[in-house]
CSV table of C-alpha atoms in Angstrom, one decimal:
chain,number,residue,atom,x,y,z
A,1,MET,CA,14.1,26.2,213.3
A,2,ARG,CA,10.7,25.0,214.3
A,3,HIS,CA,9.8,21.3,213.9
A,4,SER,CA,6.0,21.7,213.8
A,5,SER,CA,3.5,24.5,213.8
A,6,PRO,CA,2.1,25.7,217.1
A,7,GLN,CA,-1.6,25.9,217.9
A,8,LEU,CA,-3.0,28.2,215.2
A,9,PRO,CA,-5.1,31.0,216.5
A,10,LEU,CA,-8.3,32.0,214.8
A,11,MET,CA,-8.2,29.0,212.5
A,12,THR,CA,-10.9,29.2,209.8
A,13,GLN,CA,-13.3,26.2,209.6
A,14,TRP,CA,-13.4,24.1,206.4
A,15,ILE,CA,-16.0,25.5,204.0
A,16,ALA,CA,-18.8,23.3,202.6
A,17,HIS,CA,-17.3,22.6,199.2
A,18,PRO,CA,-16.2,19.3,197.6
A,19,HIS,CA,-12.6,20.5,197.1
A,20,ALA,CA,-12.4,21.8,200.6
A,21,GLU,CA,-13.7,18.4,201.8
A,22,GLU,CA,-10.9,16.7,199.9
A,23,LEU,CA,-8.3,19.0,201.4
A,24,ALA,CA,-9.7,18.3,204.9
A,25,ALA,CA,-9.5,14.6,204.3
A,26,MET,CA,-5.9,14.9,202.9
A,27,SER,CA,-5.0,17.0,206.0
A,28,ALA,CA,-6.3,14.4,208.3
A,29,LEU,CA,-4.3,11.7,206.5
A,30,LEU,CA,-1.1,13.8,206.8
A,31,ASP,CA,-1.9,14.3,210.5
A,32,GLU,CA,-2.0,10.6,210.9
A,33,GLN,CA,1.5,10.3,209.3
A,34,PRO,CA,3.7,12.7,211.3
A,35,ALA,CA,6.8,10.8,210.1
A,36,LEU,CA,6.3,12.3,206.6
A,37,SER,CA,6.8,15.9,207.8
A,38,GLN,CA,9.7,14.8,210.0
A,39,LEU,CA,11.5,13.5,206.9
A,40,ILE,CA,11.1,16.8,205.2
A,41,GLN,CA,12.2,18.6,208.4
A,42,GLN,CA,15.5,16.7,208.2
A,43,ASP,CA,16.1,17.9,204.7
A,44,LEU,CA,15.3,21.5,205.7
A,45,GLU,CA,17.8,21.4,208.6
A,46,ALA,CA,20.5,19.6,206.5
A,47,ALA,CA,20.3,22.3,203.8
A,48,CYS,CA,20.5,25.1,206.4
A,49,PRO,CA,24.2,26.2,206.6
A,50,LYS,CA,23.7,28.2,209.8
A,51,ASN,CA,22.4,27.4,213.3
A,52,PRO,CA,18.8,26.2,212.8
A,53,HIS,CA,17.9,27.8,216.1
A,54,THR,CA,18.7,31.3,215.1
A,55,GLY,CA,17.6,33.7,212.4
A,56,ARG,CA,14.2,34.1,210.9
A,57,ALA,CA,11.8,31.2,211.2
A,58,GLY,CA,11.2,29.6,207.8
A,59,LEU,CA,8.6,27.1,206.8
A,60,THR,CA,8.4,24.0,209.0
A,61,GLY,CA,8.6,20.5,207.6
A,62,GLU,CA,4.8,20.1,208.1
A,63,GLN,CA,4.1,23.3,206.1
A,64,THR,CA,6.6,22.5,203.4
A,65,LEU,CA,5.0,19.0,202.9
A,66,ARG,CA,1.6,20.6,202.5
A,67,VAL,CA,2.9,23.3,200.2
A,68,VAL,CA,4.5,20.6,198.0
A,69,VAL,CA,1.2,18.8,197.7
A,70,VAL,CA,-0.9,21.9,197.0
A,71,ARG,CA,1.5,23.1,194.3
A,72,GLN,CA,1.5,19.8,192.5
A,73,LEU,CA,-2.3,19.4,192.9
A,74,THR,CA,-3.1,22.8,191.4
A,75,GLY,CA,-0.2,23.3,189.0
A,76,TRP,CA,0.3,26.9,190.2
A,77,THR,CA,3.5,28.8,189.9
A,78,TYR,CA,5.1,30.0,193.1
A,79,ALA,CA,3.8,33.5,192.6
A,80,GLU,CA,0.2,32.1,192.2
A,81,LEU,CA,0.7,29.8,195.2
A,82,ALA,CA,1.9,32.8,197.3
A,83,PHE,CA,-1.2,34.8,196.3
A,84,HIS,CA,-3.6,32.0,197.1
A,85,LEU,CA,-2.0,31.3,200.5
A,86,ALA,CA,-2.5,35.0,201.3
A,87,ASP,CA,-6.0,35.2,199.9
A,88,SER,CA,-7.6,31.8,200.6
A,89,PRO,CA,-8.5,30.8,204.2
A,90,THR,CA,-8.9,27.2,203.0
A,91,TYR,CA,-5.4,26.8,201.6
A,92,ARG,CA,-4.0,28.6,204.7
A,93,ALA,CA,-5.7,26.1,206.9
A,94,PHE,CA,-4.5,23.2,204.8
A,95,CYS,CA,-0.9,24.5,204.8
A,96,ARG,CA,-1.0,25.2,208.6
A,97,ILE,CA,-0.5,29.0,208.2
A,98,ALA,CA,-2.1,31.0,210.9
A,99,ALA,CA,-4.8,33.4,209.9
A,100,LEU,CA,-3.0,36.4,211.4
A,101,ALA,CA,0.5,35.3,210.3
A,102,LYS,CA,2.3,36.9,207.4
A,103,PRO,CA,2.0,34.4,204.4
A,104,PRO,CA,5.3,33.2,202.9
A,105,SER,CA,6.6,34.9,199.8
A,106,LYS,CA,7.2,33.1,196.5
A,107,SER,CA,10.9,33.0,197.1
A,108,ALA,CA,10.5,31.5,200.5
A,109,LEU,CA,8.2,28.8,199.0
A,110,ALA,CA,10.6,28.0,196.2
A,111,ALA,CA,13.6,27.8,198.6
A,112,ALA,CA,11.8,25.4,201.0
A,113,VAL,CA,10.5,23.1,198.2
A,114,ASP,CA,13.9,23.1,196.5
A,115,ARG,CA,15.5,21.7,199.7
A,116,VAL,CA,13.4,18.5,199.7
A,117,ARG,CA,15.5,15.7,198.2
A,118,PRO,CA,14.0,13.2,195.6
A,119,ALA,CA,15.1,10.3,197.9
A,120,THR,CA,13.1,11.8,200.7
A,121,LEU,CA,10.0,12.0,198.5
A,122,ALA,CA,10.4,8.4,197.4
A,123,GLY,CA,10.7,7.2,201.0
A,124,MET,CA,7.6,9.2,201.9
A,125,ASN,CA,5.5,7.5,199.2
A,126,ASP,CA,6.8,4.1,200.4
A,127,ARG,CA,5.6,5.0,203.9
A,128,LEU,CA,2.3,6.2,202.6
A,129,VAL,CA,1.4,3.2,200.5
A,130,THR,CA,2.4,0.8,203.4
A,131,SER,CA,0.4,2.8,206.0
A,132,ALA,CA,-2.7,1.5,207.7
A,133,PRO,CA,-5.2,3.5,205.6
A,134,ALA,CA,-3.5,2.5,202.4
A,135,SER,CA,-3.2,-1.2,203.4
A,136,LYS,CA,-6.9,-1.2,204.1
A,137,LEU,CA,-7.7,0.2,200.7
A,138,GLU,CA,-5.0,-1.6,198.7
A,139,PRO,CA,-3.6,-5.0,199.9
A,140,ALA,CA,-1.2,-5.1,196.8
A,141,ARG,CA,-1.9,-8.7,196.1
A,142,THR,CA,-2.9,-8.0,192.4
A,143,VAL,CA,-0.8,-5.4,190.7
A,144,ARG,CA,-0.3,-4.1,187.2
A,145,MET,CA,2.9,-2.5,185.7
A,146,ASP,CA,3.6,-0.3,182.8
A,147,ALA,CA,6.0,2.3,181.5
A,148,THR,CA,5.5,5.8,180.2
A,149,VAL,CA,7.7,8.8,179.3
A,150,VAL,CA,7.8,12.1,181.1
A,151,PRO,CA,9.2,14.8,178.7
A,152,ALA,CA,11.5,17.5,179.9
A,153,ALA,CA,10.9,21.2,179.2
A,154,ILE,CA,13.3,21.6,176.2
A,155,HIS,CA,12.7,22.4,172.6
A,156,PRO,CA,13.2,19.6,170.0
A,157,PRO,CA,17.0,19.6,169.5
A,158,THR,CA,18.9,20.2,166.3
A,159,ASP,CA,22.6,20.5,165.8
A,160,SER,CA,22.4,24.1,164.7
A,161,ASN,CA,20.2,25.1,167.6
A,162,LEU,CA,22.5,23.4,170.1
A,163,LEU,CA,25.5,25.2,168.6
A,164,LEU,CA,23.5,28.5,168.7
A,165,ASP,CA,22.7,27.9,172.4
A,166,ALA,CA,26.4,27.2,173.1
A,167,VAL,CA,27.6,30.4,171.5
A,168,ARG,CA,24.7,32.4,173.1
A,169,VAL,CA,25.5,31.2,176.7
A,170,LEU,CA,29.3,31.4,176.3
A,171,ASP,CA,28.9,34.9,174.9
A,172,ARG,CA,26.8,35.9,178.0
A,173,LEU,CA,29.3,34.3,180.4
A,174,LEU,CA,32.2,36.1,178.7
A,175,ALA,CA,30.3,39.4,179.1
A,176,ARG,CA,30.0,38.7,182.8
A,177,MET,CA,33.7,37.8,183.0
A,178,GLU,CA,34.5,41.1,181.3
A,179,THR,CA,32.6,43.0,184.1
A,180,ALA,CA,33.9,40.8,186.9
A,181,ALA,CA,37.5,40.3,185.9
A,182,ASP,CA,38.3,42.8,183.1
A,183,PHE,CA,38.6,40.1,180.5
A,184,THR,CA,38.3,41.7,177.0
A,185,ALA,CA,40.2,39.3,174.7
A,186,TYR,CA,37.2,38.0,172.9
A,187,HIS,CA,34.9,38.8,170.0
A,188,ARG,CA,31.1,38.3,169.7
A,189,HIS,CA,30.0,36.0,167.0
A,190,LEU,CA,26.4,35.5,168.1
A,191,LYS,CA,24.8,37.4,165.2
A,192,ARG,CA,26.7,35.4,162.5
A,193,VAL,CA,25.9,32.1,164.2
A,194,LYS,CA,22.2,33.1,164.5
A,195,ARG,CA,22.0,33.9,160.8
A,196,ARG,CA,23.6,30.6,159.7
A,197,ALA,CA,21.4,28.7,162.1
A,198,MET,CA,18.3,30.4,160.6
A,199,GLU,CA,19.6,29.6,157.1
A,200,ILE,CA,20.1,26.0,158.0
A,201,ALA,CA,16.5,25.7,159.3
A,202,HIS,CA,15.1,27.1,156.0
A,203,LEU,CA,17.3,25.2,153.5
A,204,ALA,CA,15.7,22.6,151.3
A,205,PRO,CA,16.7,18.9,152.0
A,206,GLN,CA,18.5,18.6,148.7
A,207,GLN,CA,20.8,21.6,149.4
A,208,THR,CA,23.4,19.5,151.1
A,209,VAL,CA,26.5,21.5,149.9
A,210,ARG,CA,25.2,24.8,151.2
A,211,ARG,CA,24.0,23.1,154.5
A,212,ARG,CA,27.5,21.7,155.1
A,213,ALA,CA,29.1,25.1,154.4
A,214,CYS,CA,26.8,26.7,156.9
A,215,TYR,CA,27.5,24.1,159.5
A,216,ARG,CA,31.3,24.5,158.9
A,217,GLU,CA,31.0,28.2,159.5
A,218,VAL,CA,28.9,27.7,162.7
A,219,LEU,CA,31.4,25.1,164.0
A,220,THR,CA,34.3,27.5,163.3
A,221,LEU,CA,32.7,30.3,165.2
A,222,THR,CA,31.7,28.0,168.0
A,223,GLN,CA,35.3,26.8,168.3
A,224,ALA,CA,36.5,30.4,168.4
A,225,THR,CA,34.1,31.2,171.2
A,226,VAL,CA,35.2,28.1,173.1
A,227,SER,CA,38.8,29.3,172.8
A,228,TYR,CA,37.9,32.7,174.2
A,229,ALA,CA,36.2,30.9,177.2
A,230,ALA,CA,39.4,28.8,177.8
A,231,CYS,CA,41.4,32.0,177.8
A,232,ALA,CA,39.0,33.6,180.2
A,233,LEU,CA,39.4,30.6,182.6
A,234,ALA,CA,43.2,31.0,182.3
A,235,HIS,CA,42.9,34.7,183.0
A,236,VAL,CA,40.8,34.3,186.1
A,237,ASP,CA,43.0,31.5,187.5
A,238,CYS,CA,45.9,33.9,187.8
A,239,PHE,CA,44.0,35.9,190.4
A,240,PRO,CA,45.2,35.3,194.0
A,241,GLN,CA,41.7,35.5,195.3
A,242,LEU,CA,38.4,35.3,193.5
A,243,THR,CA,35.2,37.3,194.2
A,244,PRO,CA,31.9,35.4,194.5
A,245,GLU,CA,31.0,36.6,191.0
A,246,GLN,CA,34.3,35.5,189.5
A,247,ARG,CA,34.0,32.1,191.1
A,248,ALA,CA,30.4,31.7,189.9
A,249,VAL,CA,31.3,32.5,186.3
A,250,ARG,CA,34.4,30.3,186.4
A,251,ASP,CA,32.3,27.4,187.7
A,252,GLU,CA,29.7,27.8,185.0
A,253,LEU,CA,32.3,28.0,182.2
A,254,THR,CA,34.0,24.9,183.6
A,255,ALA,CA,30.7,22.9,183.6
A,256,LEU,CA,29.6,24.2,180.2
A,257,LEU,CA,32.8,23.7,178.1
A,258,PRO,CA,32.7,19.8,178.1
A,259,LEU,CA,29.1,19.9,177.0
A,260,VAL,CA,29.9,22.3,174.1
A,261,ALA,CA,32.7,20.0,173.1
A,262,GLN,CA,30.3,17.1,173.0
A,263,VAL,CA,27.8,19.0,170.9
A,264,MET,CA,30.6,20.0,168.4
A,265,ASP,CA,31.8,16.4,168.2
A,266,GLN,CA,28.3,14.9,167.5
A,267,THR,CA,27.7,17.6,164.9
A,268,GLU,CA,31.0,16.8,163.1
A,269,ARG,CA,30.2,13.1,163.2
A,270,ARG,CA,26.6,13.4,161.9
A,271,VAL,CA,26.9,16.2,159.3
A,272,PHE,CA,30.4,15.7,157.9
A,273,GLN,CA,31.2,12.0,158.6
A,274,GLY,CA,27.7,10.7,157.9
A,275,GLU,CA,27.5,8.7,161.1
A,276,THR,CA,24.3,7.9,163.0
A,277,VAL,CA,25.1,8.9,166.5
A,278,PRO,CA,23.7,6.4,169.1
A,279,ALA,CA,21.0,7.8,171.3
A,280,ASP,CA,23.1,7.1,174.5
A,281,GLU,CA,25.9,9.3,173.1
A,282,LYS,CA,23.7,12.3,172.1
A,283,LEU,CA,23.5,15.5,174.1
A,284,VAL,CA,20.1,17.0,173.4
A,285,SER,CA,20.2,20.0,175.7
A,286,LEU,CA,23.0,22.1,177.2
A,287,PHE,CA,20.6,23.1,180.1
A,288,GLU,CA,19.1,19.6,180.8
A,289,ALA,CA,22.1,17.4,180.1
A,290,HIS,CA,20.5,14.5,181.9
A,291,VAL,CA,17.7,14.1,179.3
A,292,ASP,CA,17.5,10.8,177.5
A,293,VAL,CA,16.3,10.2,173.9
A,294,ILE,CA,13.2,7.9,174.1
A,295,VAL,CA,11.9,6.4,170.9
A,296,LYS,CA,8.4,5.0,171.5
A,297,ASP,CA,6.9,2.4,169.2
A,298,ARG,CA,9.3,3.5,166.4
A,299,ARG,CA,7.0,6.4,165.7
A,300,GLU,CA,7.4,9.2,168.3
A,301,THR,CA,10.6,10.5,169.9
A,302,TYR,CA,10.5,12.0,173.4
A,303,TYR,CA,13.2,13.9,175.3
A,304,GLY,CA,12.9,13.1,179.0
A,305,HIS,CA,13.0,10.0,181.1
A,306,LYS,CA,11.1,6.7,181.1
A,307,ILE,CA,9.3,5.8,184.3
A,308,TYR,CA,7.9,2.5,185.5
A,309,LEU,CA,4.7,2.6,187.5
A,310,THR,CA,3.1,-0.2,189.6
A,311,THR,CA,-0.5,0.2,190.7
A,312,GLY,CA,-3.1,-2.0,192.4
A,313,ARG,CA,-6.8,-2.5,192.0
A,314,SER,CA,-7.6,0.7,193.8
A,315,GLY,CA,-5.4,2.8,191.5
A,316,LEU,CA,-3.0,3.6,194.3
A,317,ILE,CA,0.5,4.0,192.8
A,318,LEU,CA,2.6,1.5,194.8
A,319,ASP,CA,5.9,2.1,193.1
A,320,CYS,CA,7.6,4.5,190.7
A,321,ALA,CA,11.1,3.7,189.2
A,322,ILE,CA,13.0,6.1,187.1
A,323,PRO,CA,15.9,4.3,185.2
A,324,LYS,CA,18.7,5.9,183.3
A,325,GLY,CA,18.5,5.7,179.5
A,326,ASN,CA,15.9,3.8,177.5
A,327,PRO,CA,16.1,0.2,178.7
A,328,ALA,CA,13.9,-2.5,177.2
A,329,ASP,CA,10.8,-3.1,179.2
A,330,SER,CA,11.7,-6.8,179.3
A,331,THR,CA,14.7,-6.0,181.4
A,332,TRP,CA,12.6,-4.5,184.1
A,333,THR,CA,10.0,-7.2,184.6
A,334,VAL,CA,11.7,-9.1,187.4
A,335,PRO,CA,13.2,-6.0,189.1
A,336,LEU,CA,9.7,-4.5,189.4
A,337,VAL,CA,8.4,-7.6,191.1
A,338,ARG,CA,11.4,-7.6,193.4
A,339,ARG,CA,10.7,-4.0,194.3
A,340,GLN,CA,7.2,-5.0,195.4
A,341,GLN,CA,8.7,-7.8,197.5
A,342,ARG,CA,11.1,-5.4,199.2
A,343,LEU,CA,8.3,-2.9,199.9
A,344,PHE,CA,5.6,-5.2,201.1
A,345,GLY,CA,7.6,-8.1,202.4
A,346,GLU,CA,6.1,-10.5,199.8
A,347,VAL,CA,5.6,-10.8,196.1
A,348,PRO,CA,2.1,-10.1,194.7
A,349,ARG,CA,-0.1,-13.1,194.0
A,350,GLN,CA,-1.0,-11.8,190.5
A,351,ALA,CA,0.9,-9.5,188.3
A,352,SER,CA,-0.2,-8.1,184.9
A,353,PHE,CA,2.2,-6.6,182.4
A,354,ASP,CA,2.2,-5.0,179.0
A,355,GLY,CA,3.3,-7.2,176.1
A,356,ALA,CA,6.8,-5.5,175.9
A,357,PHE,CA,7.7,-7.1,179.3
A,358,ALA,CA,7.1,-10.6,178.1
A,359,SER,CA,9.8,-13.3,177.7
A,360,GLN,CA,10.2,-16.9,178.8
A,361,ASP,CA,12.9,-16.1,181.2
A,362,ASN,CA,10.9,-13.4,182.8
A,363,LEU,CA,7.9,-15.7,183.2
A,364,THR,CA,10.1,-18.4,184.8
A,365,ASP,CA,11.8,-16.0,187.1
A,366,CYS,CA,8.5,-14.5,188.3
A,367,LYS,CA,7.1,-17.9,189.0
A,368,ASP,CA,10.2,-18.8,190.9
A,369,LEU,CA,9.8,-15.7,193.0
A,370,GLY,CA,6.3,-16.9,194.0
A,371,VAL,CA,3.9,-15.0,191.7
A,372,GLU,CA,1.0,-17.4,191.0
A,373,ASP,CA,-0.4,-15.7,187.9
A,374,VAL,CA,1.7,-13.7,185.5
A,375,CYS,CA,-0.1,-12.1,182.7
A,376,PHE,CA,1.5,-10.5,179.6
A,377,ALA,CA,-0.9,-8.5,177.5
A,378,LYS,CA,0.8,-10.0,174.4
A,379,LYS,CA,1.6,-13.6,174.7
A,380,ARG,CA,4.9,-13.5,172.6
A,381,GLY,CA,4.7,-17.2,172.0
A,382,LEU,CA,4.0,-18.1,175.7
A,383,ALA,CA,1.2,-20.5,176.5
A,384,ILE,CA,-1.7,-19.1,178.6
A,385,ARG,CA,-1.7,-22.1,180.9
A,386,ASP,CA,2.0,-21.5,181.6
A,387,MET,CA,1.3,-17.9,182.7
A,388,VAL,CA,-2.0,-18.3,184.6
A,389,ARG,CA,-4.4,-21.0,185.9
A,390,SER,CA,-7.1,-20.6,183.2
A,391,ASP,CA,-8.2,-18.6,180.2
A,392,TRP,CA,-10.7,-16.8,182.4
A,393,VAL,CA,-8.0,-15.5,184.7
A,394,TYR,CA,-5.9,-14.4,181.7
A,395,ASP,CA,-8.7,-12.4,180.2
A,396,ASN,CA,-9.5,-10.7,183.5
A,397,LEU,CA,-5.9,-9.8,184.2
A,398,ARG,CA,-5.5,-8.4,180.6
A,399,ARG,CA,-8.5,-6.2,181.2
A,400,PHE,CA,-7.2,-5.3,184.6
A,401,ARG,CA,-3.9,-4.2,183.1
A,402,ALA,CA,-5.6,-1.8,180.7
A,403,GLY,CA,-6.8,0.2,183.7
A,404,ILE,CA,-3.3,1.5,184.4
A,405,GLU,CA,-3.6,3.6,181.3
A,406,ALA,CA,-6.3,5.7,183.0
A,407,GLY,CA,-3.9,6.2,186.0
A,408,ILE,CA,-1.1,7.3,183.7
A,409,SER,CA,-3.5,9.7,181.9
A,410,LEU,CA,-4.6,11.2,185.3
A,411,LEU,CA,-1.0,11.8,186.3
A,412,LYS,CA,-0.3,13.6,183.0
A,413,ARG,CA,-3.5,15.6,182.9
A,414,VAL,CA,-4.0,16.6,186.5
A,415,PHE,CA,-0.6,16.2,188.2
A,416,GLY,CA,1.7,17.7,185.6
A,417,LEU,CA,3.5,14.6,184.3
A,418,ALA,CA,2.7,15.7,180.7
A,419,ARG,CA,5.9,17.8,181.0
A,420,CYS,CA,8.4,18.2,183.8
A,421,ALA,CA,8.7,21.9,184.7
A,422,TRP,CA,11.6,21.6,187.2
A,423,LYS,CA,15.3,21.9,186.2
A,424,GLY,CA,18.1,19.5,186.5
A,425,ALA,CA,18.2,15.7,187.1
A,426,ALA,CA,17.4,16.1,190.8
A,427,GLY,CA,14.6,18.4,189.9
A,428,PHE,CA,13.1,15.9,187.5
A,429,HIS,CA,13.2,13.1,190.0
A,430,ALA,CA,11.7,15.4,192.7
A,431,TYR,CA,8.9,16.5,190.3
A,432,VAL,CA,7.9,13.0,189.4
A,433,ARG,CA,8.0,11.8,193.0
A,434,THR,CA,5.9,14.8,194.1
A,435,ALA,CA,3.3,14.1,191.5
A,436,VAL,CA,3.0,10.5,192.6
A,437,LEU,CA,2.8,11.5,196.3
A,438,ALA,CA,0.0,14.1,195.6
A,439,ALA,CA,-1.9,11.6,193.4
A,440,ASN,CA,-1.9,9.0,196.2
A,441,LEU,CA,-2.9,11.4,198.9
A,442,LEU,CA,-5.9,12.6,196.8
A,443,LEU,CA,-6.9,9.0,196.0
A,444,LEU,CA,-6.8,8.0,199.7
A,445,ALA,CA,-8.7,11.2,200.7
A,446,ARG,CA,-11.5,10.4,198.1
A,447,ALA,CA,-11.7,6.8,199.3
A,448,ARG,CA,-12.2,8.1,202.9
A,449,LEU,CA,-15.0,10.5,201.8
A,450,THR,CA,-16.9,7.7,200.0
């Protein structure tokens, strides 16, 4: 496996276009940071089960890094990205693909990007924001911090839809088990469950008796399908040796059945026992089981993950934290400051937060860490002179904090954080980290061009 691209023959010159100039500046920044591509190269080699020195040469770490940035910057699918790499000399030059070389296919692009770990992307952003070009632009002495939600790509969950999804997926897996292992001891209840789920969706709110009857039938049919799946697992476990298809179906059933049991339990509790199931005990998707329920301002409900962002005066994203669940913002005030201290070796001189981060304990702890001015957008009973040196400093830091909203909007509109398109918990983290990395590269490139 190659570690870097050789000298590219017949390399096309950058065209005279603003976007091409930005790509050229980003390419120069990446050339100045060879450690970034080396980190990705390590992931590519670790994920390769065979000898990395034999077989077909795949994408190098350098090429994969640039493909990751282009894909997040443009929002293209892998098929669209493969086309543009074959069609555009500018994107081929940026991604270090020789003019006469065969461009990578969409499957090769997807396989290379999928091997990059979220922790690697987080470490790459830490290296980028502490590099010499970034330090010259952003000294990180005055920072602002805020939280936002990145939704996952799931439909709004209802108990009936989750049960329908469970029966549909189990039915499909049982059909595969029938083909792979001759398991026929099951019946298909998908049509009946679909009818009852459709009826539940169209019942009036006051028709509680009929709604409960429909739910009871759906639960009964779901339980029957679960029992068929358990029998299929017992059937395949009797085989002395499993084929790859049998093993794959067995593993999928083993992973899915506990999730279906959780969906059935929360439906029983909510519909028949009248309980309010806590958000941290809810399962809102069988396919994205990691998703959290985030209630924002008691008005809107999101299904995804909360992220905490820290930016400086330049707009550079200095830090991105992705906690589990929906923690109160006030519990992350001090940890965010400590993350800045660990990253830059010292705490910022001034820090501005949203009002939800405010508390007397947080103010005291931040001051003890060495932060001179701590501004909370809403005072929450705190005196201005306890937070900062003067009213003038407080007003300026409040206005400064509002600027992070523009950065969050940019991430959502341009870099895809309005909705995460990648699957799984690792995919979610990698998607967010990639968006942050691409945004920082573009900002540094534009600063270099001005």
